[in-house]
Short mmCIF file of C-alpha atoms in Angstrom, two decimals:
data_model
loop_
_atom_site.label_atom_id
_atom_site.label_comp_id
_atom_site.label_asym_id
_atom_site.label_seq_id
_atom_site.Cartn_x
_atom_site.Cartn_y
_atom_site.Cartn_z
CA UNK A 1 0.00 0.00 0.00
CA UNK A 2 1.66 3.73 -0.78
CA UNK A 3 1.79 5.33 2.64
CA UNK A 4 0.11 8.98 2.68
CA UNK A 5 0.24 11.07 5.89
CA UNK A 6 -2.41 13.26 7.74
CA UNK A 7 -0.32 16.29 10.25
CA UNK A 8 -2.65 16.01 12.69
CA UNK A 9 -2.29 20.33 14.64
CA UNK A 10 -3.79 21.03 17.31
CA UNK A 11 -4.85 24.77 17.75
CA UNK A 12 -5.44 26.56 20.86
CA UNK A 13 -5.17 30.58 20.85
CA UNK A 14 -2.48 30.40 18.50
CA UNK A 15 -3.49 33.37 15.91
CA UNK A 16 0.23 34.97 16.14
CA UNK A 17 1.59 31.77 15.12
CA UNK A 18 -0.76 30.36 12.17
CA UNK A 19 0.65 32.31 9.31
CA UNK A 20 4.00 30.65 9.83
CA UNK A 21 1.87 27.48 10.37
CA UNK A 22 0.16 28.17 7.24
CA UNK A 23 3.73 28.66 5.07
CA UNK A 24 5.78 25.90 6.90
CA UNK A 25 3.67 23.01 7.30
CA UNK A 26 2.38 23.82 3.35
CA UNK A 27 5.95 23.98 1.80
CA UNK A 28 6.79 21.09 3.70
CA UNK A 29 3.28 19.69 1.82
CA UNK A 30 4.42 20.65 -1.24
CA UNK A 31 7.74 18.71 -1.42
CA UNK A 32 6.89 15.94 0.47
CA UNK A 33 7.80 12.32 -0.78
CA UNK A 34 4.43 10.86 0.13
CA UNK A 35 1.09 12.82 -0.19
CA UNK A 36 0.77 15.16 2.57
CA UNK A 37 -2.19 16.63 4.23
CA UNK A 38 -2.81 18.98 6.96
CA UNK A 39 -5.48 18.72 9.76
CA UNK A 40 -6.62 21.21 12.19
CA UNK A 41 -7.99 20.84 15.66
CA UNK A 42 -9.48 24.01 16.50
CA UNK A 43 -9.66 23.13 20.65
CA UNK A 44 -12.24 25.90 21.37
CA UNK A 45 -9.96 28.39 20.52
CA UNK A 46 -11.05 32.28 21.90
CA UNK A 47 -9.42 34.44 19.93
CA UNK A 48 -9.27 35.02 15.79
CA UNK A 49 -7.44 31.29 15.14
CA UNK A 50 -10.70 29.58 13.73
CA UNK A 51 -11.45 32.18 11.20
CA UNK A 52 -7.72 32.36 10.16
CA UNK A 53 -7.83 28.03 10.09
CA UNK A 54 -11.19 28.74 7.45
CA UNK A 55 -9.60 31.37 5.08
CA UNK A 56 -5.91 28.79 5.05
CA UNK A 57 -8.13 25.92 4.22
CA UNK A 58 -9.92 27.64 1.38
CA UNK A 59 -7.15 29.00 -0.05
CA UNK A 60 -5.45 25.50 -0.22
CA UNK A 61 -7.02 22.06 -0.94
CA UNK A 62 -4.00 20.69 1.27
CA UNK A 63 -5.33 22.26 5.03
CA UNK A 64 -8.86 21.13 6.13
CA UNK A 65 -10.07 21.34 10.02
CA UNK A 66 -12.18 20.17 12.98
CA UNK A 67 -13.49 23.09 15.74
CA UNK A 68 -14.76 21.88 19.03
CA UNK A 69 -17.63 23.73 20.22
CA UNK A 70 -15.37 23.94 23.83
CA UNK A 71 -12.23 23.62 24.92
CA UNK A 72 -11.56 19.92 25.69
CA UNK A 73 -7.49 19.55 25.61
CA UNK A 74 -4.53 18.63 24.16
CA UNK A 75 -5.63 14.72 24.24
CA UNK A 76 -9.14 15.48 23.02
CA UNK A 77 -7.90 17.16 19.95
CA UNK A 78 -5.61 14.72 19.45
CA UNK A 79 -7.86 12.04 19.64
CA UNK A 80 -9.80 14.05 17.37
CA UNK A 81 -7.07 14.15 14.75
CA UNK A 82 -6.90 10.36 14.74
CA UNK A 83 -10.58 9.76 14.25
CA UNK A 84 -10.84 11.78 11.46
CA UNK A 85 -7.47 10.68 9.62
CA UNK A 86 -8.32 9.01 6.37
CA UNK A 87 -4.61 7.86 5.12
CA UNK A 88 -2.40 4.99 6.91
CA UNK A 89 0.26 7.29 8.22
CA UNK A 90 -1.05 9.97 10.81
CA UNK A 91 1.40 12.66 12.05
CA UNK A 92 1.32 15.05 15.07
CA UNK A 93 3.04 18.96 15.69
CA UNK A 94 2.52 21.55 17.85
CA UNK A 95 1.15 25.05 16.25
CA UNK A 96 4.12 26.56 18.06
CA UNK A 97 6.70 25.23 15.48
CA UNK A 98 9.21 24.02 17.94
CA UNK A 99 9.67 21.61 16.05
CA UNK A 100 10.77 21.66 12.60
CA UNK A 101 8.15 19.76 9.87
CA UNK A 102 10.86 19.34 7.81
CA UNK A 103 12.06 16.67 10.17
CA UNK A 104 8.85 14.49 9.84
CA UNK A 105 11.67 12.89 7.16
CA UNK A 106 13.40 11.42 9.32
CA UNK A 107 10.75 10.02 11.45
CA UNK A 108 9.43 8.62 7.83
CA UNK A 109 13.08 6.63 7.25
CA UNK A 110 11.78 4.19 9.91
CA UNK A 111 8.44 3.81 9.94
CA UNK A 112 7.57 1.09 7.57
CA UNK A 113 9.58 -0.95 10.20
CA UNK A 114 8.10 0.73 13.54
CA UNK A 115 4.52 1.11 13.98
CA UNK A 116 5.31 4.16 15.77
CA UNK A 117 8.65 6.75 15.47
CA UNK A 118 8.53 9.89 17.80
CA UNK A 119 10.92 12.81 17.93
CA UNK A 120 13.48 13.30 20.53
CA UNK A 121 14.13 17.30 21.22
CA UNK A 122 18.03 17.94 21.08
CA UNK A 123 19.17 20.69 22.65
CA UNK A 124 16.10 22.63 23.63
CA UNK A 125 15.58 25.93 23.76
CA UNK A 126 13.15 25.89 26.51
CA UNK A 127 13.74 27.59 30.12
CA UNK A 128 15.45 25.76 32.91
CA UNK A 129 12.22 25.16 34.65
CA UNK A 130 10.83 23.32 31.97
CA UNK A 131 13.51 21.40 30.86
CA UNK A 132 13.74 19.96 34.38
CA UNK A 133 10.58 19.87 34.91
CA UNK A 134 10.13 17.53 31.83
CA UNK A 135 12.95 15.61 32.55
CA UNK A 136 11.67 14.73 35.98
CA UNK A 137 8.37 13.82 34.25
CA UNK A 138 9.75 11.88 31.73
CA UNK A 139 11.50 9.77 34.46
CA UNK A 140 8.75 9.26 36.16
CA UNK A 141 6.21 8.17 33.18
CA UNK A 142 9.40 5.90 31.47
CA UNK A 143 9.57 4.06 35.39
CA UNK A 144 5.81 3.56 34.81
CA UNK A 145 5.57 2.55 31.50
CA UNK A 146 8.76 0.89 30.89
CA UNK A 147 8.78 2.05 27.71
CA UNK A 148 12.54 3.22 27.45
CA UNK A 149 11.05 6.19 25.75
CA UNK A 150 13.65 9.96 26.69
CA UNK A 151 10.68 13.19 25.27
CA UNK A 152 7.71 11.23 25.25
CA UNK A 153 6.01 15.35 25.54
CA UNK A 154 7.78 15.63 21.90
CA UNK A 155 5.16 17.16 19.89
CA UNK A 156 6.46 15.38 16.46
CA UNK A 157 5.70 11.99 15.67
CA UNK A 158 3.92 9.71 13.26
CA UNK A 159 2.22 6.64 13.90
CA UNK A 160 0.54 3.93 11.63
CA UNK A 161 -2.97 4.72 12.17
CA UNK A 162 -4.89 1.63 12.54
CA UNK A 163 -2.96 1.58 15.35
CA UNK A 164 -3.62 4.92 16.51
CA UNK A 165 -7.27 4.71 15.76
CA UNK A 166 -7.19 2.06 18.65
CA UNK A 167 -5.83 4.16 21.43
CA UNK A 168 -8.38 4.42 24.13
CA UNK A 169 -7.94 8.13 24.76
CA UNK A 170 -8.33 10.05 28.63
CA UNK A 171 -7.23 13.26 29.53
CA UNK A 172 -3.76 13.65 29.78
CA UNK A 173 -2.85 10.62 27.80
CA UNK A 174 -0.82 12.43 25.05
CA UNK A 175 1.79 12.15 27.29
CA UNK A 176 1.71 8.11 27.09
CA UNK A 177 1.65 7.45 23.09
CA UNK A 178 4.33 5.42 22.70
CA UNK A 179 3.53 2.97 25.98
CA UNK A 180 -0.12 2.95 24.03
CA UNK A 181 1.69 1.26 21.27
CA UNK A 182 3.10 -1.27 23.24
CA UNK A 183 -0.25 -2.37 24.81
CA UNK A 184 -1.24 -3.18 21.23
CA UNK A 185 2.13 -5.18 21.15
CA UNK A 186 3.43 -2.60 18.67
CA UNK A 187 6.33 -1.46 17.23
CA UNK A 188 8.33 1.54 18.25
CA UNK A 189 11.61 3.78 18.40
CA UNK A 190 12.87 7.48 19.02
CA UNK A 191 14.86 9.81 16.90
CA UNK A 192 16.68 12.79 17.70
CA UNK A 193 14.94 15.65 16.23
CA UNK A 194 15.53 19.83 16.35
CA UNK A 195 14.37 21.80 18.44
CA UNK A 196 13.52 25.84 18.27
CA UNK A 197 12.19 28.79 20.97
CA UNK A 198 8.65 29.70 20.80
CA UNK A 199 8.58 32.83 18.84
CA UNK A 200 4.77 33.76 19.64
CA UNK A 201 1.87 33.51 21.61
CA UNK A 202 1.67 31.67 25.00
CA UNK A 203 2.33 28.04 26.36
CA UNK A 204 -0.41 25.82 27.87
CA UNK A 205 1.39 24.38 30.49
CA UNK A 206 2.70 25.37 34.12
CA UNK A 207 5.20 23.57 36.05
CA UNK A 208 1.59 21.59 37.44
CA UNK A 209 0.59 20.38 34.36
CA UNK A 210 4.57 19.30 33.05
CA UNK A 211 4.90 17.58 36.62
CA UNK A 212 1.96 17.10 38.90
CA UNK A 213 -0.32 16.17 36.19
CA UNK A 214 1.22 13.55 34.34
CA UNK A 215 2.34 11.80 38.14
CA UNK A 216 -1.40 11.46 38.08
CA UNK A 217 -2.02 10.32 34.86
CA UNK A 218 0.41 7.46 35.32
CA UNK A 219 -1.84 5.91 37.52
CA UNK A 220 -4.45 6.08 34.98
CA UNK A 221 -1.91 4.64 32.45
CA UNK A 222 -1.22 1.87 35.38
CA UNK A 223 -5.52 1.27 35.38
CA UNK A 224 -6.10 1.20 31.28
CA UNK A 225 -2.63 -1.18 31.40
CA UNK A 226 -4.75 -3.59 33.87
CA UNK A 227 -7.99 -3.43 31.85
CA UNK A 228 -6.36 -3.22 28.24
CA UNK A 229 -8.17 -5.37 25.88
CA UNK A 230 -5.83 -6.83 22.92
CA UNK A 231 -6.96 -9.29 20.44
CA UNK A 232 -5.63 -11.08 17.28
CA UNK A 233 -7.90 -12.61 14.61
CA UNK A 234 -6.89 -15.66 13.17
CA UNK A 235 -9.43 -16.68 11.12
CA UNK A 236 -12.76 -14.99 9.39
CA UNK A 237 -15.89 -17.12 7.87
#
């Protein structure tokens, strides 16, 4: 089957940052190896973001979108994004362009073999609170999860999506993609990716939801591990 990726971008009071949104992620459309398009989460957004999403996707056939009626979260849109993903290949980045779309690349090298490849951050540009603050939480989810993951809070990766349509989404599970993959006995690997300040509008997350919150949510992860339902078919009449 040719592979064909959805960029699954979640949107949240990001109107300072979706012209550069609109130019990046469409050049990196444009010369793409594989057919490339983009999808929008609008996640109740308050300020001009869903009528700038409108006029990008009628101006290009390669944006469309999805607007909640209320904000619901980072997970919720993401879950979203998966639902509504019609290729085999779905793809995730933050409308803050930290990351670089050109790098989806070299998450692409591997993942005919990998069910799903996720983006390391080297060198980040991010403040000393949060770096340590997601290096703590990254400790704690990997001791968990087991899932030898470094960044799973990188907001780059790309994951086959039959298996991503099958992730039982809660709140605050974004954080726990990868060990998600490896409750469906899947496939999956890092790769160091770059890494860039934010150049506009406003993070979502405090030192309570980088640290606190995901501590939480590991005990959720720790519940949906216990209760996980996994099944192969064999054979169909």
């Amino acid at each position: 089957m040719d592979k064909a990726l959805t960029i699954v971008v979640p949107v949240y009071n990001e109107e300072d940052n979706l012209e550069r949104v609109e130019k990046e992620l469409g050049a990196y459309a444009e010369n793409a190896k594989i057919p490339v398009k983009i999808l929008f989460v609008n996640d109740g957004s308050k300020d001009k973001s869903q009528e700038m999403i409108e006029n990008i996707c009628a101006n290009s056939d390669t944006f469309n979108y999805i607007c909640f009626a209320e904000n619901r979260g980072l997970s919720a849109a993401i879950k979203a994004g998966f639902d509504h993903t019609e290729t085999n290949l779905v793809g995730y980045i933050d409308s803050d362009l930290q990351t670089a779309p050109a790098d989806f690349d070299l998450l692409l090298e591997h993942i005919d073999e990998y069910d799903l490849v996720t983006g390391v951050r080297a060198n980040r540009k991010d403040s000393f609170v949060k770096n340590m603050s997601s290096k703590i939480a990254n400790g704690i989810r990997r001791a968990f999860t087991k899932d030898g993951m470094d960044d799973t809070g990188c907001p780059l990766k790309i994951i086959k999506t039959d298996f991503a349509k099958r992730i039982p989404m809660f709140k605050g599970l974004h954080r726990f993609l990868p060990a998600m993959i490896l409750l469906q006995e899947g496939n999956i690997k890092q790769i160091p990716v770059q890494h860039f300040p934010r150049i506009a509008g406003q993070a979502k997350y405090g030192l309570w939801n980088r640290l606190f919150g995901p501590l939480m949510d590991c005990f959720a992860y720790l519940w949906m591990k216990k209760k996980y339902i996994n099944y192969s078919i064999a054979k169909k009449g």
